Amino acid sequence: MTVPGYWVRQVRETVRFADAVAVVDAGLCVEVGPDATLTAMLADHQVRPLSRRDADEAVTFLGALGALHTAGVPVDWTPALPAVAGPVDLPTYAFQHRRYWLDADDAPAARTHTDDLLYAESWQPAHLPPADLTGVSWLLLTPGEGVDAGWAAAIRDGVEAAGGRCTVLEAAGLDHSTLADALHGSRADRVISLLGFDDTPTPGAPAVPAGLAATLHLLQALDDAGLDTPLWCLTRDAVAAGPVHAPAQAAIWGLGRTAALEHPQRWGGLVDISGRPGAEAIDHVLATVAAAVEDQVAVRPGGVLVRRLSGAAAGPAWKAEAWRPEGDVWVTGGTGGVGAHLARWLSGRGARRLVLLSRRGPAAPGAGDLVAELEARGTTATVVACDVADRAQLAGLLDRIGPPSAVFHAAGVLDDGVLASLTTARLEAVLTAKAGAARNLDELTRDLNLDAFVLFSSVAGAVGAAGQGNYAAANAYLDALAAARHAAGHRALAVSWGAWEATGMAGGTDGLDASGVRPMEPEAALEALGRVLDRGDVTALVAGIDWSTFAARFTASRPSPLLNELAGGESAHTGDAAEVPVTQQWAALDAAAQQQALLDLVRTHAAAVLGHSGPDRIDPDRPFQELGFTSLSAVELRNRLGAALGRTLPATLVFDYPNPAALAAELRQSTFGEPKATSVPDELDRLERLLETAVLDGATRAAAGSRLRVLLDRLTTGDHETGARLPEDTSDDDQIFDFIQNQMGIS
C-alpha cells in the first residue's frame, strides 16, 4: 500500500522520470495503470499498457499479454482459459498442404522504430536530351489567353520549331461530354494541358479550383473518346522545388498521381514551371514530355528537377529545445480517432489548454470522456462546435474565445470513387473539409505569429491512391500550403500520414498488408510527429511501409522512378514481360475453353493482387468485395487484366460484375464475341488437313479408321443412337482387330 509520504514526495520533489527510463533495460516494459499515460513518452522502448481508458478492458489486457507472449515473455494462460482447456499437440499429419505457423525467421519484429517511419520529398537535377519532334502531333488544351499568360503560344511555337505539329484547343468551361466530342477522332501523339493554371474558385463549388475541375473533365473526356494518348498536366509555382506561390494548383498533382494508377496507359506526367516562358524553359518542357522517362518534374531557371522520396531520419540538425505547446492549442477534428490521440499527445507535451473543434462539438461520441481524461492529465480541454470550412463561423470563434498559439488541422472526410465516377460536387465535399478549412485557418491566423501550424495530410496526396482522386487532390494542396506559408516567412508543417493502427480513415481498411502498408501504432506515429516538429521540417511523410512490396505494386502497370531510393534501386516497370495479349493465343479455342482460360487468368491475377499463394485461393463464385478487394486493389486487377488482354478496360470493371466467374464470362464475350456456329464442311476440311499432316502409328491409325467408319454409318443411316465405339482402354493391335471383327463384322 502506498503511504501518504509517497505522494508528498511526488509533489515536492523531482519525479526523475527520465532517470528512471534511463536505467530500464531495453527489453519489454509493462505500464500498470488506468490508461496508457506513460507509454507515449517511451516510444523508443517496447512498452505495453495493460489498460486504456477508451478501450475494452479485457481486450486490451489480453492483447498486451499476447504481445508479451509473442515477444518471448513467459505467460501463464491457464487462469484465462476454461478448466478443461490445455495444450494440444500438433496433428500427426498435415490436413492441408498450406502452413499457417511461422518459422523463427518469420517472426514479426517488436513495436516499429520511429526512424523507420520518417520520409521526405526531394528534388534532384536531371539531364534530358533535346526533343526531336519531327512528325509528332501534339494537342494543347488551354484555359484561355488571360490565364496562361503566353505559355500556350510559346509551347505551340516550340513544338513546331522542333519539327512537330501542335493543335490548340481552348477548353475552359467545357464539361467532359463536350470535351469528348471535341477529342473524338484525335490522332495526337501527346496531349498537353494548361488547364491547371486556372486556380480561381469553381462557380458553385468554391473549394474546387477551376483548373482541377477542368482536369477531371478532361480525364473523363479522354476515357469517353477512347483515347489512350498520354496526358501531361502543367502547373505553375505549385510544388516545393522552389518557392510555392500557387498552392491551389498543387491539387492537380494529387489528382494526377491517382490518374497514373487508375489509367497507366493514358497518363503521361506532371510538370511544374516557373516564371516567364523563355526559350530555355520551353526546351526543358518539350524534352520532358518527349522523353517520358520522368513523370513528376519541375522546370526551373537552373534546369530540370525530378521528384524523389527518400528516408528522412538523418534530416537537418535538431533544435536546441524540443517544441512545447504554449497558450491555447486548437485541434480540428479533435474528437475523432486521430484527433483524440493527438490531444493526449499534446497534453503529454505540456499543453495546458486545448480547444477541440468539430462540427458536432460536445455532442460528438466520446467527447465528454475525452475531456475528463485530459483534465485528469492536467490539461483543460474545451470542445467547441465549429465548421472550420465555414469562414464566418471560424472568424466568429476567433473573436469569441481569442486567438490560438498553435493550430493542428486533423479534420477531413472521404468520398472514395474512381475518377470516372467523380463529379465536381464530390470534389467539393472532400476539398471543403480538408483544403477549404486549411485555407481558412491559414488566412485568419497569418498575423498571429503562431508557434506551430500543423496540417494532417495523407500519403494519398504524396504518392497517389487509386479510388481516392479527390482526397489525394485535397491533401496535395495541404502540402503545398505549408510550403507557401514557409516561403512567406510563417511557421508551417504538413505531415503526409500513412495508415494508423485501428483508427483514422485507413485504420480498418482490408488488404493493406498485401500492398506493403503497415499500419502504425499511434504512439509511434506521434513520436515521429514530435521529431519533425522539433527539427522544424516543413513537410514530412510518416508511414509504415514495406517499400519493396509497395514499389512492386506501385509500378506494376507503369514505370515510375519516384521510389527508386526507397525500393533499393531502379523501380522500373515490374509487369510480366512475358505476358502478351491472349486474344490470338485463345482465338482458336471453343467458347467453353475460352471461358475457362479467362477464368484462370482472372483468378491468377486476383490472387497476386490480394497476396494469396495461388489461384486456388480465389473462389470463382464469391463476390469481389467479400474476397477483400478495395478501390486500390480493384484498379490494380483491372490494369493487370488489361495488360494481359492488350486493351483498356473500364476502371469500374471489378465492381461491375459480382464475382470472378461473371467477370470472366464478360471478358470472353467482349474479347471474342459470340461463339461461332459449327459448320460441318469447315470441320471436315480441318479434319482433312489434320490427317494429311499427322504422323500416326499402326494402332492409332486403326483406331481412327474405326471411329470414322462409325461416324460414316451414323451419317448415312441417320441413326445417332447406334454404332459401336472403340473402348477407351484399347491399347494394342490385337484388341483393335477383335473390336473390328466382333462389332463391325469386318475380318
XYZ file of C-alpha atoms in Angstrom:
747
model
C 0.000 0.000 0.000
C 1.286 3.468 -0.874
C 1.844 5.643 2.205
C 0.880 9.358 2.189
C 4.501 10.374 2.260
C 4.961 8.895 -1.203
C 2.536 11.388 -2.730
C 4.060 14.259 -0.777
C 7.440 13.431 -2.285
C 5.832 13.211 -5.752
C 4.561 16.778 -5.375
C 7.528 18.368 -3.646
C 10.457 16.547 -5.186
C 11.698 15.908 -8.685
C 9.898 12.939 -10.225
C 13.035 11.975 -12.215
C 11.019 10.031 -14.787
C 13.784 10.378 -17.413
C 16.328 8.970 -14.969
C 14.079 6.008 -14.308
C 13.707 5.369 -18.021
C 17.470 5.536 -18.485
C 18.033 2.570 -16.179
C 15.240 0.470 -17.643
C 16.540 -2.422 -19.679
C 15.993 -2.049 -23.440
C 13.617 -5.022 -23.337
C 9.889 -5.019 -22.691
C 8.123 -2.801 -20.166
C 4.541 -3.001 -18.908
C 2.514 0.018 -17.813
C 0.122 -0.861 -14.992
C -2.488 1.809 -14.564
C -5.859 3.119 -15.725
C -4.572 4.272 -19.119
C -1.562 4.414 -21.455
C -0.289 7.557 -19.758
C 3.431 6.835 -19.865
C 3.518 4.662 -22.982
C 3.525 7.629 -25.383
C 6.625 9.009 -23.663
C 8.516 5.739 -24.062
C 8.215 5.360 -27.834
C 11.818 4.201 -28.144
C 11.145 1.309 -25.742
C 8.916 -1.714 -26.041
C 6.098 -0.666 -23.713
C 2.691 -2.290 -23.470
C -0.166 -0.766 -21.437
C -2.420 -3.236 -19.649
C -5.443 -0.959 -19.926
C -6.712 2.016 -21.889
C -9.432 4.353 -20.777
C -11.147 4.353 -24.183
C -10.901 0.613 -24.946
C -12.442 -2.607 -23.662
C -10.568 -3.646 -20.540
C -10.448 -7.385 -21.187
C -9.483 -6.974 -24.841
C -6.672 -4.537 -24.009
C -5.358 -6.717 -21.174
C -5.349 -9.924 -23.208
C -3.875 -8.075 -26.203
C -0.997 -6.868 -24.050
C -0.399 -10.387 -22.757
C -0.442 -11.671 -26.335
C 2.162 -9.097 -27.357
C 4.345 -10.098 -24.428
C 3.941 -13.773 -25.297
C 4.922 -13.293 -28.951
C 7.958 -11.283 -27.829
C 9.209 -14.230 -25.786
C 7.922 -13.380 -22.290
C 6.552 -16.469 -20.465
C 2.826 -16.023 -19.841
C 0.673 -18.396 -17.766
C -2.568 -18.576 -19.751
C -4.346 -21.092 -17.541
C -6.280 -18.511 -15.416
C -7.808 -17.050 -18.573
C -8.818 -20.399 -20.075
C -11.558 -22.866 -19.114
C -10.522 -25.558 -16.660
C -10.779 -28.250 -19.297
C -8.502 -26.417 -21.665
C -4.887 -27.298 -22.073
C -2.069 -27.530 -24.606
C -2.666 -29.800 -27.563
C -0.156 -31.473 -29.828
C 0.113 -30.584 -33.473
C -1.633 -33.052 -35.795
C 0.463 -36.033 -36.827
C -0.022 -35.154 -40.496
C -0.920 -32.073 -42.459
C -4.627 -31.771 -43.125
C -3.950 -29.085 -45.742
C -0.901 -28.505 -47.869
C -0.522 -24.984 -46.530
C 1.311 -23.883 -43.399
C -0.222 -21.362 -41.034
C 2.533 -21.136 -38.427
C 5.695 -19.066 -38.613
C 9.301 -20.111 -38.752
C 11.624 -18.407 -36.300
C 12.990 -16.161 -39.055
C 9.462 -15.040 -39.950
C 8.541 -13.795 -36.503
C 7.326 -10.196 -36.549
C 9.659 -7.530 -35.251
C 8.732 -5.694 -31.926
C 6.920 -2.081 -31.896
C 8.477 -0.125 -35.292
C 11.402 2.268 -34.628
C 10.435 5.882 -35.211
C 13.288 6.425 -37.659
C 11.755 3.762 -39.906
C 8.574 5.827 -40.281
C 10.131 9.102 -41.460
C 10.475 10.026 -45.146
C 10.942 13.210 -47.125
C 10.485 14.627 -50.607
C 13.463 15.920 -52.553
C 14.017 17.466 -55.991
C 17.102 16.313 -57.836
C 18.674 17.660 -61.040
C 18.248 15.634 -64.224
C 19.581 15.951 -67.751
C 17.271 15.112 -70.649
C 18.218 15.063 -74.337
C 16.776 17.789 -76.602
C 13.405 16.923 -78.082
C 13.194 15.798 -81.706
C 9.520 16.161 -82.579
C 9.740 15.520 -86.293
C 6.365 14.213 -87.421
C 4.939 14.230 -83.880
C 1.463 15.673 -83.336
C 0.572 17.483 -80.097
C -2.801 18.637 -78.784
C -2.559 21.608 -76.406
C -5.521 22.452 -74.164
C -5.615 25.937 -72.654
C -7.803 27.665 -70.061
C -7.871 30.905 -72.036
C -5.471 33.636 -73.031
C -5.957 35.624 -69.824
C -4.793 32.700 -67.669
C -1.924 31.003 -69.466
C -0.030 34.305 -69.929
C 1.750 33.423 -73.132
C 2.738 29.853 -72.295
C 0.307 28.328 -74.805
C 1.736 30.317 -77.724
C 5.311 29.618 -76.597
C 4.720 25.852 -76.369
C 2.988 25.791 -79.764
C 5.871 27.667 -81.368
C 8.403 25.389 -79.636
C 6.713 22.218 -80.894
C 6.617 23.488 -84.459
C 10.223 24.712 -84.296
C 11.258 21.193 -83.217
C 9.545 19.662 -86.249
C 6.184 18.730 -84.757
C 2.581 19.810 -85.234
C 0.525 21.476 -82.484
C -3.237 21.994 -82.373
C -4.540 24.384 -79.704
C -7.969 23.843 -78.109
C -9.383 26.347 -75.616
C -11.221 24.102 -73.158
C -12.276 26.495 -70.390
C -15.849 25.904 -69.276
C -16.374 22.714 -71.296
C -17.835 19.694 -69.498
C -16.449 16.251 -70.181
C -19.148 15.340 -72.720
C -18.411 18.413 -74.832
C -14.703 17.789 -74.472
C -15.160 14.160 -75.517
C -16.909 15.290 -78.712
C -14.038 17.678 -79.439
C -11.431 14.982 -78.788
C -13.152 12.205 -80.708
C -11.037 11.077 -83.623
C -7.935 12.955 -82.461
C -4.660 11.434 -83.667
C -2.387 13.419 -81.364
C 0.708 11.648 -80.022
C 0.734 13.815 -76.873
C -1.940 15.795 -75.038
C -0.672 18.769 -73.041
C -2.956 20.565 -70.590
C -2.521 24.047 -69.188
C -5.974 23.888 -67.562
C -4.394 23.674 -64.105
C -3.177 27.262 -64.414
C -6.711 28.420 -63.565
C -6.795 28.328 -59.764
C -9.862 30.557 -59.366
C -12.813 29.001 -57.475
C -15.270 26.938 -59.487
C -18.712 28.608 -59.613
C -20.968 26.770 -57.172
C -18.030 24.817 -55.711
C -15.680 27.407 -54.199
C -13.343 24.877 -52.573
C -12.535 23.381 -56.009
C -10.032 25.266 -58.201
C -11.470 25.687 -61.693
C -8.391 24.031 -63.183
C -8.891 20.937 -61.027
C -12.494 20.513 -62.150
C -11.457 21.049 -65.780
C -8.669 18.467 -65.489
C -11.089 15.894 -64.073
C -13.433 16.582 -67.018
C -10.511 16.174 -69.411
C -9.559 12.783 -67.954
C -13.163 11.635 -68.256
C -13.404 13.008 -71.800
C -10.313 11.063 -72.876
C -11.966 7.956 -71.450
C -15.249 8.668 -73.247
C -13.440 9.318 -76.515
C -11.469 6.079 -76.160
C -8.090 7.848 -76.435
C -5.035 6.386 -74.730
C -2.824 9.300 -75.770
C -0.584 10.221 -72.792
C -1.808 13.305 -70.939
C 0.692 15.750 -69.433
C -0.569 18.398 -66.999
C 1.329 21.628 -66.349
C 1.123 23.835 -63.253
C 2.961 26.999 -62.260
C 4.839 27.538 -58.934
C 2.756 24.826 -57.251
C 5.373 22.438 -55.822
C 8.257 22.801 -53.381
C 11.037 22.605 -55.968
C 11.249 26.333 -55.251
C 9.072 28.950 -53.526
C 5.404 27.963 -53.757
C 3.112 30.793 -54.840
C 0.087 28.877 -56.172
C -0.770 26.084 -53.708
C -4.260 25.633 -55.186
C -2.695 24.355 -58.411
C -0.978 21.574 -56.421
C -4.341 19.796 -56.241
C -3.671 18.833 -59.883
C -0.646 16.860 -58.657
C -2.726 14.795 -56.245
C -5.318 14.090 -58.931
C -2.600 13.270 -61.454
C -0.822 10.821 -59.151
C -4.114 8.966 -58.813
C -4.677 9.064 -62.585
C -1.278 7.398 -63.047
C -2.525 4.435 -61.014
C -6.037 4.236 -62.449
C -5.147 4.943 -66.091
C -1.481 3.997 -66.520
C -1.641 3.873 -70.328
C -3.411 7.224 -70.595
C -1.295 9.165 -68.118
C 1.897 10.994 -69.104
C 3.032 13.062 -66.138
C 3.178 16.360 -64.251
C 5.376 19.367 -64.984
C 5.585 22.478 -62.807
C 7.005 25.602 -64.432
C 8.020 28.975 -63.057
C 8.471 32.478 -64.373
C 8.076 33.560 -67.954
C 8.015 31.204 -70.977
C 11.591 31.710 -72.165
C 13.228 29.566 -74.830
C 15.220 27.525 -72.303
C 12.136 26.724 -70.220
C 10.169 25.682 -73.316
C 13.034 23.402 -74.411
C 13.007 21.733 -70.972
C 9.228 21.206 -71.079
C 9.368 19.689 -74.567
C 12.331 17.463 -73.637
C 10.498 16.191 -70.542
C 7.323 15.324 -72.431
C 9.148 13.831 -75.406
C 11.473 11.622 -73.318
C 8.673 10.432 -70.972
C 11.172 8.867 -68.534
C 10.287 11.125 -65.590
C 6.662 11.787 -64.674
C 6.997 14.329 -61.820
C 9.176 17.209 -62.967
C 9.809 20.857 -62.103
C 11.344 23.182 -64.702
C 13.326 25.926 -63.027
C 15.851 28.512 -64.291
C 18.671 26.152 -63.318
C 17.304 23.240 -65.351
C 15.089 20.216 -64.811
C 14.413 18.832 -61.314
C 12.807 15.442 -60.695
C 10.883 14.360 -57.605
C 12.069 11.570 -55.295
C 11.053 10.142 -51.920
C 13.747 9.005 -49.504
C 14.313 8.215 -45.838
C 14.422 11.293 -43.604
C 15.698 10.002 -40.270
C 19.087 11.712 -40.708
C 17.447 15.053 -41.568
C 18.569 18.533 -40.503
C 20.190 19.209 -37.140
C 17.990 19.145 -34.045
C 16.870 22.348 -32.422
C 18.366 23.278 -29.080
C 14.983 22.745 -27.385
C 12.052 20.497 -28.210
C 8.801 22.126 -29.291
C 6.422 22.685 -26.401
C 2.819 23.939 -26.727
C 2.100 27.299 -25.146
C -1.233 29.046 -24.743
C -4.391 27.717 -26.413
C -3.819 24.911 -28.896
C -6.573 24.304 -31.447
C -7.197 20.835 -32.865
C -9.680 20.434 -35.711
C -11.330 17.043 -35.845
C -10.340 16.963 -32.195
C -12.953 14.419 -31.080
C -12.219 11.914 -33.863
C -9.946 8.890 -33.593
C -6.720 10.581 -34.699
C -7.725 13.877 -33.072
C -8.195 12.224 -29.673
C -4.764 10.572 -29.860
C -3.288 13.926 -30.860
C -4.974 15.670 -27.912
C -3.483 13.147 -25.466
C -0.063 13.588 -27.050
C -0.301 17.380 -26.801
C -1.240 17.003 -23.154
C 1.838 14.850 -22.639
C 3.952 17.525 -24.339
C 2.786 20.062 -21.765
C -0.313 21.659 -23.297
C -2.321 23.354 -20.568
C -5.348 24.382 -22.675
C -6.787 22.570 -25.694
C -9.665 23.694 -27.889
C -11.076 20.673 -29.715
C -13.077 21.709 -32.774
C -15.608 19.541 -34.572
C -18.869 20.087 -36.375
C -20.859 18.264 -33.655
C -18.933 19.758 -30.772
C -19.853 18.398 -27.304
C -22.449 16.110 -28.934
C -19.713 14.085 -30.672
C -19.427 10.499 -29.364
C -16.843 10.197 -26.600
C -16.292 13.960 -26.283
C -17.171 14.102 -22.580
C -14.940 11.146 -21.672
C -12.042 12.663 -23.618
C -12.383 15.987 -21.787
C -12.434 14.210 -18.427
C -9.379 12.159 -19.350
C -7.428 15.234 -20.429
C -8.371 17.088 -17.267
C -7.080 14.152 -15.222
C -3.784 14.629 -17.034
C -3.716 18.300 -16.044
C -4.944 19.778 -19.326
C -8.055 21.910 -19.622
C -9.985 20.885 -22.746
C -12.916 22.659 -24.347
C -14.962 21.030 -27.086
C -16.431 23.590 -29.477
C -18.907 23.077 -32.313
C -17.440 24.845 -35.335
C -17.331 24.018 -39.036
C -13.844 25.273 -39.793
C -14.613 25.166 -43.518
C -17.154 27.941 -42.870
C -15.033 31.095 -42.820
C -17.670 33.142 -40.999
C -18.002 30.561 -38.219
C -14.243 30.383 -37.786
C -13.843 34.159 -37.706
C -16.629 34.397 -35.128
C -14.922 31.802 -32.963
C -11.666 33.756 -33.054
C -13.497 36.861 -31.893
C -15.356 34.954 -29.178
C -12.612 32.899 -27.490
C -9.459 34.646 -28.635
C -6.554 33.556 -30.830
C -4.676 30.256 -30.550
C -0.937 29.895 -30.095
C -0.824 26.756 -32.286
C -3.138 25.045 -34.770
C -3.352 21.337 -35.662
C -5.703 20.595 -38.573
C -6.676 16.914 -38.404
C -10.217 17.092 -39.800
C -11.245 15.536 -43.093
C -13.806 13.400 -44.894
C -13.684 10.641 -47.514
C -15.856 10.065 -50.567
C -13.974 7.363 -52.444
C -14.574 6.609 -56.097
C -12.593 6.047 -59.285
C -12.003 9.076 -61.481
C -14.712 8.059 -63.947
C -17.302 8.336 -61.159
C -16.177 11.639 -59.622
C -18.083 14.882 -60.101
C -17.408 18.490 -59.205
C -19.787 18.049 -56.256
C -17.772 15.075 -54.971
C -14.578 17.084 -55.311
C -16.212 19.906 -53.376
C -17.324 17.683 -50.491
C -13.822 16.377 -49.813
C -11.849 19.535 -50.584
C -14.119 21.667 -48.404
C -13.379 19.722 -45.222
C -9.658 19.342 -45.859
C -8.399 22.099 -48.176
C -11.077 24.771 -47.643
C -10.729 24.513 -43.870
C -6.925 24.696 -44.130
C -7.150 27.810 -46.293
C -9.447 29.489 -43.743
C -7.135 28.619 -40.864
C -4.162 29.951 -42.814
C -5.735 33.230 -43.843
C -7.295 34.024 -40.463
C -4.183 33.241 -38.391
C -1.331 34.521 -40.578
C -0.881 37.627 -38.445
C -0.795 35.760 -35.119
C 2.831 34.538 -35.197
C 1.784 31.014 -34.255
C 4.180 28.635 -32.513
C 3.040 25.833 -34.836
C 0.698 25.423 -37.808
C 0.413 21.682 -38.497
C -1.648 20.186 -41.317
C -2.521 16.497 -41.249
C -2.123 15.434 -44.860
C -2.030 11.926 -46.335
C 0.282 9.623 -48.251
C -2.552 9.569 -50.818
C -1.603 13.108 -51.814
C 2.143 12.459 -51.786
C 2.132 9.208 -53.774
C -1.388 8.774 -55.133
C -4.192 6.362 -54.285
C -6.473 4.610 -56.727
C -10.090 5.376 -55.951
C -9.188 8.476 -53.917
C -8.557 11.140 -56.548
C -10.496 13.826 -54.667
C -8.820 13.016 -51.340
C -5.378 12.957 -52.976
C -6.042 16.363 -54.547
C -7.089 17.865 -51.205
C -4.005 16.581 -49.398
C -1.589 17.643 -52.131
C -2.979 21.142 -51.605
C -2.187 20.914 -47.873
C 1.432 20.002 -48.609
C 1.760 22.973 -50.953
C 0.036 25.313 -48.494
C 2.644 24.502 -45.841
C 5.406 25.252 -48.353
C 3.694 28.517 -49.341
C 3.442 29.624 -45.691
C 7.105 28.797 -45.208
C 8.043 30.780 -48.313
C 6.137 33.731 -46.842
C 8.041 33.501 -43.541
C 5.407 31.751 -41.409
C 5.657 28.536 -39.408
C 4.105 25.514 -41.084
C 4.347 21.739 -41.218
C 2.369 19.317 -43.374
C 2.623 15.635 -42.440
C 1.569 13.087 -45.039
C 0.343 10.259 -42.841
C 0.177 6.588 -43.685
C -2.375 4.267 -42.084
C -2.809 4.365 -38.302
C -3.496 1.145 -36.435
C -7.197 0.682 -35.610
C -8.004 4.361 -36.079
C -8.072 7.078 -38.695
C -9.542 6.884 -42.184
C -7.469 3.877 -43.272
C -7.050 2.195 -39.905
C -9.622 -0.513 -40.578
C -9.057 -0.945 -44.301
C -8.625 -4.507 -45.509
C -5.911 -5.502 -47.943
C -3.253 -3.076 -46.703
C -0.770 -5.811 -45.827
C -0.720 -7.271 -49.339
C 0.140 -3.831 -50.731
C 3.049 -3.351 -48.323
C 1.287 -0.899 -45.995
C 1.899 -1.479 -42.281
C -0.498 0.473 -40.017
C 1.390 2.448 -37.376
C 0.758 2.332 -33.658
C -0.497 5.783 -32.626
C 2.264 6.236 -30.059
C 4.980 5.642 -32.666
C 3.262 7.900 -35.206
C 3.048 10.751 -32.711
C 6.658 10.274 -31.644
C 7.553 10.837 -35.289
C 5.390 13.958 -35.306
C 7.380 15.242 -32.353
C 10.629 14.700 -34.204
C 9.645 16.646 -37.306
C 8.212 19.442 -35.163
C 11.375 19.572 -33.063
C 13.646 19.979 -36.058
C 11.444 22.472 -37.888
C 10.567 20.486 -41.012
C 8.062 21.969 -43.468
C 6.806 18.715 -44.965
C 7.271 15.086 -43.970
C 5.894 11.676 -44.810
C 5.248 9.428 -41.809
C 4.191 5.910 -42.730
C 4.826 2.262 -42.038
C 5.545 0.779 -45.468
C 7.434 -2.214 -46.822
C 8.824 -0.337 -49.803
C 9.954 -3.351 -51.806
C 6.406 -4.744 -51.797
C 4.791 -1.332 -52.201
C 7.062 -0.312 -55.084
C 6.424 -3.574 -56.928
C 2.684 -2.920 -56.767
C 3.121 0.801 -57.473
C 4.995 0.133 -60.722
C 3.060 -2.984 -61.758
C 1.344 -1.169 -64.637
C 3.719 1.692 -65.455
C 7.316 2.651 -64.628
C 7.949 5.391 -62.086
C 11.318 6.412 -60.637
C 9.712 8.201 -57.656
C 10.516 5.358 -55.252
C 13.915 4.334 -56.625
C 15.821 5.191 -53.443
C 13.302 3.560 -51.115
C 12.942 0.410 -53.210
C 16.692 -0.191 -53.233
C 17.360 0.515 -56.882
C 15.577 1.130 -60.129
C 11.861 0.611 -59.535
C 11.156 0.239 -63.212
C 8.051 -1.358 -64.679
C 7.583 -4.704 -62.957
C 4.804 -6.068 -65.122
C 5.333 -9.559 -66.527
C 7.391 -9.046 -69.675
C 6.370 -12.495 -70.939
C 2.702 -11.600 -70.649
C 1.367 -10.844 -74.139
C -2.192 -10.264 -75.299
C -4.070 -13.547 -75.273
C -6.603 -12.764 -77.980
C -4.530 -14.505 -80.630
C -3.471 -17.356 -78.339
C -7.045 -18.291 -77.442
C -8.905 -17.270 -80.568
C -8.977 -20.836 -81.951
C -10.432 -22.328 -78.752
C -14.112 -23.086 -78.413
C -16.251 -20.899 -76.160
C -16.032 -23.208 -73.148
C -12.245 -23.391 -73.338
C -12.020 -19.596 -73.730
C -14.236 -19.139 -70.682
C -12.071 -21.470 -68.604
C -8.852 -19.821 -69.784
C -10.168 -16.365 -68.881
C -11.427 -17.567 -65.507
C -7.957 -18.961 -64.791
C -6.497 -15.601 -65.838
C -8.846 -13.645 -63.554
C -8.208 -15.932 -60.579
C -4.430 -15.895 -61.103
C -4.208 -12.101 -61.154
C -6.748 -11.714 -58.334
C -4.618 -13.985 -56.161
C -1.495 -11.977 -56.983
C -3.202 -8.685 -56.140
C -4.550 -9.960 -52.820
C -1.271 -11.646 -51.869
C -2.567 -15.230 -51.955
C -0.371 -18.230 -52.682
C -2.211 -19.199 -55.862
C -5.449 -19.007 -57.886
C -6.985 -21.886 -55.942
C -7.493 -19.422 -53.071
C -9.938 -17.417 -55.209
C -13.492 -18.771 -55.158
C -14.891 -18.024 -58.636
C -18.433 -17.552 -57.287
C -17.595 -15.357 -54.291
C -18.208 -11.572 -54.633
C -15.103 -9.466 -55.156
C -15.762 -7.355 -52.079
C -16.004 -10.472 -49.917
C -12.711 -11.645 -51.394
C -11.130 -8.469 -49.979
C -10.987 -6.110 -52.952
C -10.797 -2.377 -52.281
C -10.725 0.526 -54.735
C -6.931 0.282 -54.955
C -6.769 -3.477 -55.492
C -9.689 -3.367 -57.945
C -7.842 -0.883 -60.115
C -4.682 -2.985 -59.940
C -6.602 -6.078 -61.081
C -8.144 -4.055 -63.910
C -4.690 -2.915 -65.016
C -3.272 -6.440 -64.915
C -6.143 -7.891 -66.929
C -5.957 -5.029 -69.428
C -2.255 -5.690 -69.979
C -2.902 -9.403 -70.473
C -5.711 -8.784 -72.963
C -3.925 -5.937 -74.701
C -6.755 -3.433 -74.323
C -8.083 -0.772 -71.990
C -10.744 -1.949 -69.550
C -13.186 0.216 -67.541
C -11.932 1.424 -64.164
C -15.115 0.076 -62.552
C -14.623 -3.360 -64.113
C -14.280 -5.375 -60.907
C -17.340 -3.856 -59.247
C -19.475 -4.027 -62.409
C -19.603 -7.827 -62.139
C -20.426 -9.797 -58.987
C -17.650 -12.384 -58.968
C -14.672 -13.772 -60.929
C -16.849 -16.210 -62.897
C -19.164 -13.435 -64.094
C -16.215 -11.214 -64.950
C -14.561 -13.997 -66.951
C -17.802 -14.508 -68.894
C -17.945 -10.802 -69.733
C -14.302 -10.762 -70.803
C -14.896 -13.768 -73.061
C -17.888 -12.081 -74.678
C -16.211 -8.670 -75.115
C -12.917 -10.181 -76.308
C -14.025 -12.945 -78.647
C -17.671 -12.160 -79.395
C -20.431 -14.726 -79.830
C -19.303 -18.354 -80.310
C -19.060 -19.289 -83.967
C -21.746 -21.638 -85.297
C -20.353 -25.068 -86.139
C -20.000 -25.679 -89.888
C -19.761 -29.361 -90.961
C -17.895 -28.621 -94.219
C -15.399 -26.400 -92.365
C -14.826 -29.068 -89.725
C -14.336 -31.742 -92.407
C -11.794 -29.510 -94.134
C -9.987 -29.101 -90.839
C -10.029 -32.880 -90.267
C -8.658 -33.495 -93.758
C -5.786 -31.106 -93.163
C -5.080 -32.811 -89.864
C -4.933 -36.275 -91.393
C -2.630 -35.042 -94.158
C -0.075 -33.735 -91.689
C -0.450 -36.112 -88.731
C 2.115 -38.854 -88.111
C 0.180 -41.957 -86.935
C 1.405 -45.336 -85.706
C -0.454 -48.510 -86.615
C -2.657 -48.691 -83.535
C -3.680 -45.049 -83.729
C -4.370 -45.296 -87.475
C -6.599 -48.369 -86.930
C -8.487 -46.723 -84.077
C -9.049 -43.574 -86.110
C -10.296 -45.605 -89.064
C -12.734 -47.441 -86.824
C -14.137 -44.191 -85.447
C -14.519 -42.745 -88.921
C -16.462 -45.804 -90.077
C -18.834 -45.456 -87.136
C -19.360 -41.781 -87.933
C -19.929 -42.550 -91.602
C -22.508 -45.172 -90.655
C -24.353 -42.629 -88.481
C -24.283 -40.085 -91.290
C -25.665 -42.471 -93.953
C -28.328 -44.123 -91.752
C -29.330 -41.021 -89.805
C -29.242 -43.071 -86.595
C -27.250 -41.202 -83.963
C -28.041 -43.658 -81.222
C -26.464 -46.739 -82.844
C -22.904 -47.551 -83.689
C -20.098 -49.025 -81.707
C -17.213 -47.136 -80.129
C -13.686 -48.313 -79.651
C -13.197 -48.959 -75.918
C -11.308 -46.200 -74.129
C -8.683 -48.626 -72.785
C -7.843 -50.170 -76.168
C -4.070 -50.148 -76.356
C -2.733 -52.781 -78.790
C -3.321 -54.159 -82.284
C -4.995 -57.430 -81.127
C -7.656 -55.534 -79.175
C -8.307 -53.246 -82.123
C -8.740 -56.146 -84.567
C -11.014 -58.032 -82.117
C -13.160 -54.913 -81.830
C -13.392 -54.533 -85.610
C -14.288 -58.207 -86.153
C -16.792 -58.547 -83.307
C -18.541 -55.210 -83.500
C -18.440 -54.319 -87.162
C -18.323 -57.642 -88.948
C -15.071 -56.902 -90.695
C -12.313 -59.521 -90.961
